[in-house]
């Protein structure tokens, strides 16, 4: 059984200019105190063709994590536009939020993003070189894709690791349990 369950993710600052920071408010429940910090990553998928264009926007460590419900805001700078292939700069892409415990990923939350020009003329006739200062980023915040993985939460080796647990939808706005602010380093 997972010791940490993501309860809610709110997409903040959305829609926003392409060059503005990403902001997500994450709420998770911990059923018992964890021995180590949780490692959260925010990853921008630069191209569906190859992972070489993926950009880790930020990595943070959250802890210590006592039993209970916790919330924090994960903010990261936008991707480096020079590392995004021109053909993939405008249109649909993905941002991923992943969480690991003891170097084992146990949850991945993905959101589709639509990057488009505000100006109707630029939508019809986009420039050959993308002008990111004129692009709006719109994250489809109401339909996350959540994947959970079984991991070994203890020091023992009796559990399966990285086997798919389930892909049940994330249940948002679960108001049971108290809320605690977390230290983010």
PDB file of C-alpha atoms in Angstrom:
ATOM      1  CA  UNK A   1       0.000   0.000   0.000  1.00  0.00           C
ATOM      2  CA  UNK A   2       1.286   3.458  -0.908  1.00  0.00           C
ATOM      3  CA  UNK A   3       2.346   5.585   2.048  1.00  0.00           C
ATOM      4  CA  UNK A   4       1.755   8.789   0.063  1.00  0.00           C
ATOM      5  CA  UNK A   5      -1.370   9.599  -1.929  1.00  0.00           C
ATOM      6  CA  UNK A   6      -1.697  12.738  -4.063  1.00  0.00           C
ATOM      7  CA  UNK A   7      -5.105  14.215  -3.185  1.00  0.00           C
ATOM      8  CA  UNK A   8      -5.251  17.334  -5.316  1.00  0.00           C
ATOM      9  CA  UNK A   9      -3.291  19.408  -7.811  1.00  0.00           C
ATOM     10  CA  UNK A  10      -4.426  22.925  -8.679  1.00  0.00           C
ATOM     11  CA  UNK A  11      -2.943  24.606 -11.726  1.00  0.00           C
ATOM     12  CA  UNK A  12      -2.217  28.229 -10.818  1.00  0.00           C
ATOM     13  CA  UNK A  13      -1.429  31.164 -13.111  1.00  0.00           C
ATOM     14  CA  UNK A  14      -3.348  29.637 -16.017  1.00  0.00           C
ATOM     15  CA  UNK A  15      -3.612  30.576 -18.828  1.00  0.00           C
ATOM     16  CA  UNK A  16      -0.452  32.659 -18.859  1.00  0.00           C
ATOM     17  CA  UNK A  17       2.254  34.004 -21.156  1.00  0.00           C
ATOM     18  CA  UNK A  18       4.666  31.292 -22.311  1.00  0.00           C
ATOM     19  CA  UNK A  19       7.590  32.939 -20.498  1.00  0.00           C
ATOM     20  CA  UNK A  20       5.857  33.066 -17.106  1.00  0.00           C
ATOM     21  CA  UNK A  21       6.612  30.530 -14.346  1.00  0.00           C
ATOM     22  CA  UNK A  22       4.652  27.319 -13.937  1.00  0.00           C
ATOM     23  CA  UNK A  23       2.799  27.086 -10.614  1.00  0.00           C
ATOM     24  CA  UNK A  24       1.062  24.040  -9.150  1.00  0.00           C
ATOM     25  CA  UNK A  25      -0.497  23.735  -5.704  1.00  0.00           C
ATOM     26  CA  UNK A  26      -0.056  20.110  -4.598  1.00  0.00           C
ATOM     27  CA  UNK A  27      -1.885  18.423  -1.730  1.00  0.00           C
ATOM     28  CA  UNK A  28      -0.910  14.959  -0.579  1.00  0.00           C
ATOM     29  CA  UNK A  29      -1.660  12.604   2.287  1.00  0.00           C
ATOM     30  CA  UNK A  30       0.979  10.602   4.153  1.00  0.00           C
ATOM     31  CA  UNK A  31      -0.271   7.614   6.189  1.00  0.00           C
ATOM     32  CA  UNK A  32       2.881   7.453   8.338  1.00  0.00           C
ATOM     33  CA  UNK A  33       6.045   9.476   8.881  1.00  0.00           C
ATOM     34  CA  UNK A  34       8.583   8.998   6.091  1.00  0.00           C
ATOM     35  CA  UNK A  35      12.238   8.240   6.767  1.00  0.00           C
ATOM     36  CA  UNK A  36      13.430  10.267   3.765  1.00  0.00           C
ATOM     37  CA  UNK A  37      12.359  13.330   1.774  1.00  0.00           C
ATOM     38  CA  UNK A  38      10.059  13.181  -1.231  1.00  0.00           C
ATOM     39  CA  UNK A  39      11.677  14.237  -4.512  1.00  0.00           C
ATOM     40  CA  UNK A  40       9.326  16.179  -6.803  1.00  0.00           C
ATOM     41  CA  UNK A  41      10.220  17.038 -10.406  1.00  0.00           C
ATOM     42  CA  UNK A  42       8.524  19.245 -12.965  1.00  0.00           C
ATOM     43  CA  UNK A  43       9.310  18.174 -16.538  1.00  0.00           C
ATOM     44  CA  UNK A  44       8.394  19.994 -19.760  1.00  0.00           C
ATOM     45  CA  UNK A  45       8.078  17.677 -22.770  1.00  0.00           C
ATOM     46  CA  UNK A  46       9.708  19.593 -25.613  1.00  0.00           C
ATOM     47  CA  UNK A  47       8.829  17.073 -28.311  1.00  0.00           C
ATOM     48  CA  UNK A  48       6.749  13.923 -28.526  1.00  0.00           C
ATOM     49  CA  UNK A  49       9.378  12.523 -30.899  1.00  0.00           C
ATOM     50  CA  UNK A  50      12.241  12.192 -28.408  1.00  0.00           C
ATOM     51  CA  UNK A  51      12.928  12.442 -24.682  1.00  0.00           C
ATOM     52  CA  UNK A  52      16.144  14.320 -25.502  1.00  0.00           C
ATOM     53  CA  UNK A  53      14.037  17.494 -25.666  1.00  0.00           C
ATOM     54  CA  UNK A  54      12.475  16.993 -22.227  1.00  0.00           C
ATOM     55  CA  UNK A  55      13.519  19.690 -19.758  1.00  0.00           C
ATOM     56  CA  UNK A  56      13.537  19.223 -15.998  1.00  0.00           C
ATOM     57  CA  UNK A  57      12.262  22.652 -14.979  1.00  0.00           C
ATOM     58  CA  UNK A  58      12.934  22.099 -11.280  1.00  0.00           C
ATOM     59  CA  UNK A  59      13.544  19.434  -8.661  1.00  0.00           C
ATOM     60  CA  UNK A  60      12.587  19.997  -5.042  1.00  0.00           C
ATOM     61  CA  UNK A  61      12.866  17.912  -1.913  1.00  0.00           C
ATOM     62  CA  UNK A  62       9.970  18.010   0.532  1.00  0.00           C
ATOM     63  CA  UNK A  63      10.536  16.863   4.074  1.00  0.00           C
ATOM     64  CA  UNK A  64      10.585  15.862   6.754  1.00  0.00           C
ATOM     65  CA  UNK A  65       7.145  14.421   6.045  1.00  0.00           C
ATOM     66  CA  UNK A  66       5.101  13.501   9.132  1.00  0.00           C
ATOM     67  CA  UNK A  67       1.814  11.623   9.008  1.00  0.00           C
ATOM     68  CA  UNK A  68      -1.093  13.763   7.775  1.00  0.00           C
ATOM     69  CA  UNK A  69      -2.201  15.976   4.929  1.00  0.00           C
ATOM     70  CA  UNK A  70       0.275  18.433   3.423  1.00  0.00           C
ATOM     71  CA  UNK A  71       0.186  21.183   0.819  1.00  0.00           C
ATOM     72  CA  UNK A  72       2.816  23.237  -1.014  1.00  0.00           C
ATOM     73  CA  UNK A  73       3.169  25.340  -4.159  1.00  0.00           C
ATOM     74  CA  UNK A  74       5.639  24.023  -6.727  1.00  0.00           C
ATOM     75  CA  UNK A  75       6.867  26.865  -8.950  1.00  0.00           C
ATOM     76  CA  UNK A  76       9.389  26.629 -11.768  1.00  0.00           C
ATOM     77  CA  UNK A  77      10.703  28.858 -14.516  1.00  0.00           C
ATOM     78  CA  UNK A  78       9.410  28.225 -18.043  1.00  0.00           C
ATOM     79  CA  UNK A  79      11.374  25.957 -20.372  1.00  0.00           C
ATOM     80  CA  UNK A  80      14.384  27.190 -22.311  1.00  0.00           C
ATOM     81  CA  UNK A  81      12.710  27.997 -25.627  1.00  0.00           C
ATOM     82  CA  UNK A  82      15.990  27.536 -27.525  1.00  0.00           C
ATOM     83  CA  UNK A  83      15.923  23.817 -26.624  1.00  0.00           C
ATOM     84  CA  UNK A  84      12.453  23.203 -28.095  1.00  0.00           C
ATOM     85  CA  UNK A  85      12.365  22.063 -31.743  1.00  0.00           C
ATOM     86  CA  UNK A  86      10.778  24.736 -33.952  1.00  0.00           C
ATOM     87  CA  UNK A  87       8.209  22.228 -35.268  1.00  0.00           C
ATOM     88  CA  UNK A  88       7.052  21.465 -31.698  1.00  0.00           C
ATOM     89  CA  UNK A  89       7.081  24.983 -30.228  1.00  0.00           C
ATOM     90  CA  UNK A  90       3.459  25.856 -31.033  1.00  0.00           C
ATOM     91  CA  UNK A  91       0.615  23.448 -30.380  1.00  0.00           C
ATOM     92  CA  UNK A  92       0.055  20.674 -27.866  1.00  0.00           C
ATOM     93  CA  UNK A  93       2.657  19.339 -25.454  1.00  0.00           C
ATOM     94  CA  UNK A  94       2.796  18.020 -21.883  1.00  0.00           C
ATOM     95  CA  UNK A  95       4.073  19.008 -18.452  1.00  0.00           C
ATOM     96  CA  UNK A  96       4.742  16.225 -15.934  1.00  0.00           C
ATOM     97  CA  UNK A  97       4.885  16.302 -12.152  1.00  0.00           C
ATOM     98  CA  UNK A  98       6.663  13.256 -10.761  1.00  0.00           C
ATOM     99  CA  UNK A  99       7.363  12.171  -7.210  1.00  0.00           C
ATOM    100  CA  UNK A 100       9.983   9.702  -5.990  1.00  0.00           C
ATOM    101  CA  UNK A 101      10.740   8.172  -2.634  1.00  0.00           C
ATOM    102  CA  UNK A 102      14.143   6.543  -2.146  1.00  0.00           C
ATOM    103  CA  UNK A 103      14.845   7.102  -5.869  1.00  0.00           C
ATOM    104  CA  UNK A 104      11.678   5.193  -6.873  1.00  0.00           C
ATOM    105  CA  UNK A 105       8.975   7.011  -8.827  1.00  0.00           C
ATOM    106  CA  UNK A 106       5.545   6.261  -7.370  1.00  0.00           C
ATOM    107  CA  UNK A 107       3.306   8.833  -9.047  1.00  0.00           C
ATOM    108  CA  UNK A 108       3.279  10.837 -12.277  1.00  0.00           C
ATOM    109  CA  UNK A 109       0.700  13.530 -13.014  1.00  0.00           C
ATOM    110  CA  UNK A 110       0.620  14.815 -16.592  1.00  0.00           C
ATOM    111  CA  UNK A 111      -1.196  17.781 -18.071  1.00  0.00           C
ATOM    112  CA  UNK A 112      -1.705  18.664 -21.706  1.00  0.00           C
ATOM    113  CA  UNK A 113      -0.614  22.177 -22.674  1.00  0.00           C
ATOM    114  CA  UNK A 114      -1.661  24.199 -25.691  1.00  0.00           C
ATOM    115  CA  UNK A 115       0.846  26.871 -26.723  1.00  0.00           C
ATOM    116  CA  UNK A 116      -0.662  29.302 -29.201  1.00  0.00           C
ATOM    117  CA  UNK A 117      -0.403  32.850 -30.441  1.00  0.00           C
ATOM    118  CA  UNK A 118      -2.910  35.388 -29.153  1.00  0.00           C
ATOM    119  CA  UNK A 119      -3.015  37.328 -32.387  1.00  0.00           C
ATOM    120  CA  UNK A 120      -5.400  35.820 -35.008  1.00  0.00           C
ATOM    121  CA  UNK A 121      -3.037  36.842 -37.821  1.00  0.00           C
ATOM    122  CA  UNK A 122      -0.133  35.004 -36.172  1.00  0.00           C
ATOM    123  CA  UNK A 123      -2.358  31.946 -35.635  1.00  0.00           C
ATOM    124  CA  UNK A 124      -3.149  31.882 -39.368  1.00  0.00           C
ATOM    125  CA  UNK A 125       0.392  32.707 -40.515  1.00  0.00           C
ATOM    126  CA  UNK A 126       2.831  31.726 -37.757  1.00  0.00           C
ATOM    127  CA  UNK A 127       6.361  33.060 -38.105  1.00  0.00           C
ATOM    128  CA  UNK A 128       9.082  30.626 -39.219  1.00  0.00           C
ATOM    129  CA  UNK A 129      10.917  31.233 -35.945  1.00  0.00           C
ATOM    130  CA  UNK A 130       8.543  31.116 -32.944  1.00  0.00           C
ATOM    131  CA  UNK A 131       8.080  34.402 -31.086  1.00  0.00           C
ATOM    132  CA  UNK A 132       7.588  33.104 -27.552  1.00  0.00           C
ATOM    133  CA  UNK A 133       6.880  36.550 -26.109  1.00  0.00           C
ATOM    134  CA  UNK A 134       3.617  36.462 -28.116  1.00  0.00           C
ATOM    135  CA  UNK A 135       2.621  32.915 -27.127  1.00  0.00           C
ATOM    136  CA  UNK A 136       0.045  31.998 -24.482  1.00  0.00           C
ATOM    137  CA  UNK A 137       0.387  28.762 -22.524  1.00  0.00           C
ATOM    138  CA  UNK A 138      -2.918  27.114 -21.567  1.00  0.00           C
ATOM    139  CA  UNK A 139      -2.709  24.036 -19.323  1.00  0.00           C
ATOM    140  CA  UNK A 140      -5.713  21.696 -19.446  1.00  0.00           C
ATOM    141  CA  UNK A 141      -5.907  21.661 -15.656  1.00  0.00           C
ATOM    142  CA  UNK A 142      -9.186  19.789 -15.305  1.00  0.00           C
ATOM    143  CA  UNK A 143      -8.046  16.552 -16.938  1.00  0.00           C
ATOM    144  CA  UNK A 144      -4.760  15.288 -15.486  1.00  0.00           C
ATOM    145  CA  UNK A 145      -3.372  11.921 -16.526  1.00  0.00           C
ATOM    146  CA  UNK A 146      -2.267  10.114 -13.360  1.00  0.00           C
ATOM    147  CA  UNK A 147      -0.083   7.021 -13.262  1.00  0.00           C
ATOM    148  CA  UNK A 148       0.792   5.312 -10.008  1.00  0.00           C
ATOM    149  CA  UNK A 149       3.604   2.800  -9.507  1.00  0.00           C
ATOM    150  CA  UNK A 150       4.164   0.242  -6.771  1.00  0.00           C
ATOM    151  CA  UNK A 151       7.436   0.825  -4.961  1.00  0.00           C
ATOM    152  CA  UNK A 152       9.257  -0.567  -1.966  1.00  0.00           C
ATOM    153  CA  UNK A 153       8.438   1.934   0.801  1.00  0.00           C
ATOM    154  CA  UNK A 154      10.463   0.072   3.424  1.00  0.00           C
ATOM    155  CA  UNK A 155      14.072  -1.041   3.587  1.00  0.00           C
ATOM    156  CA  UNK A 156      13.020  -4.656   3.062  1.00  0.00           C
ATOM    157  CA  UNK A 157      13.051  -6.238  -0.386  1.00  0.00           C
ATOM    158  CA  UNK A 158       9.744  -8.082  -0.087  1.00  0.00           C
ATOM    159  CA  UNK A 159       7.720  -5.639  -2.197  1.00  0.00           C
ATOM    160  CA  UNK A 160       7.510  -5.285  -5.944  1.00  0.00           C
ATOM    161  CA  UNK A 161       9.085  -2.178  -7.366  1.00  0.00           C
ATOM    162  CA  UNK A 162       8.004  -0.095 -10.336  1.00  0.00           C
ATOM    163  CA  UNK A 163       5.128  -2.376 -11.305  1.00  0.00           C
ATOM    164  CA  UNK A 164       2.071  -0.466 -12.455  1.00  0.00           C
ATOM    165  CA  UNK A 165      -0.228   0.005  -9.484  1.00  0.00           C
ATOM    166  CA  UNK A 166      -3.231   1.541 -11.172  1.00  0.00           C
ATOM    167  CA  UNK A 167      -4.184   4.413 -13.389  1.00  0.00           C
ATOM    168  CA  UNK A 168      -7.315   5.446 -11.545  1.00  0.00           C
ATOM    169  CA  UNK A 169      -8.224   9.103 -11.935  1.00  0.00           C
ATOM    170  CA  UNK A 170      -6.993  11.530  -9.331  1.00  0.00           C
ATOM    171  CA  UNK A 171      -9.764  12.415  -6.893  1.00  0.00           C
ATOM    172  CA  UNK A 172      -9.561  16.151  -6.348  1.00  0.00           C
ATOM    173  CA  UNK A 173     -10.868  18.276  -3.508  1.00  0.00           C
ATOM    174  CA  UNK A 174     -10.864  15.489  -0.916  1.00  0.00           C
ATOM    175  CA  UNK A 175     -11.381  17.500   2.265  1.00  0.00           C
ATOM    176  CA  UNK A 176     -10.773  14.795   4.870  1.00  0.00           C
ATOM    177  CA  UNK A 177      -7.851  15.221   7.308  1.00  0.00           C
ATOM    178  CA  UNK A 178      -6.056  18.312   8.491  1.00  0.00           C
ATOM    179  CA  UNK A 179      -3.673  20.364   6.403  1.00  0.00           C
ATOM    180  CA  UNK A 180      -0.034  21.114   7.209  1.00  0.00           C
ATOM    181  CA  UNK A 181       2.379  23.425   5.394  1.00  0.00           C
ATOM    182  CA  UNK A 182       5.581  21.705   4.283  1.00  0.00           C
ATOM    183  CA  UNK A 183       9.191  22.817   4.240  1.00  0.00           C
ATOM    184  CA  UNK A 184      10.468  22.834   0.657  1.00  0.00           C
ATOM    185  CA  UNK A 185      14.206  22.786   0.049  1.00  0.00           C
TER     186      UNK A 185
END
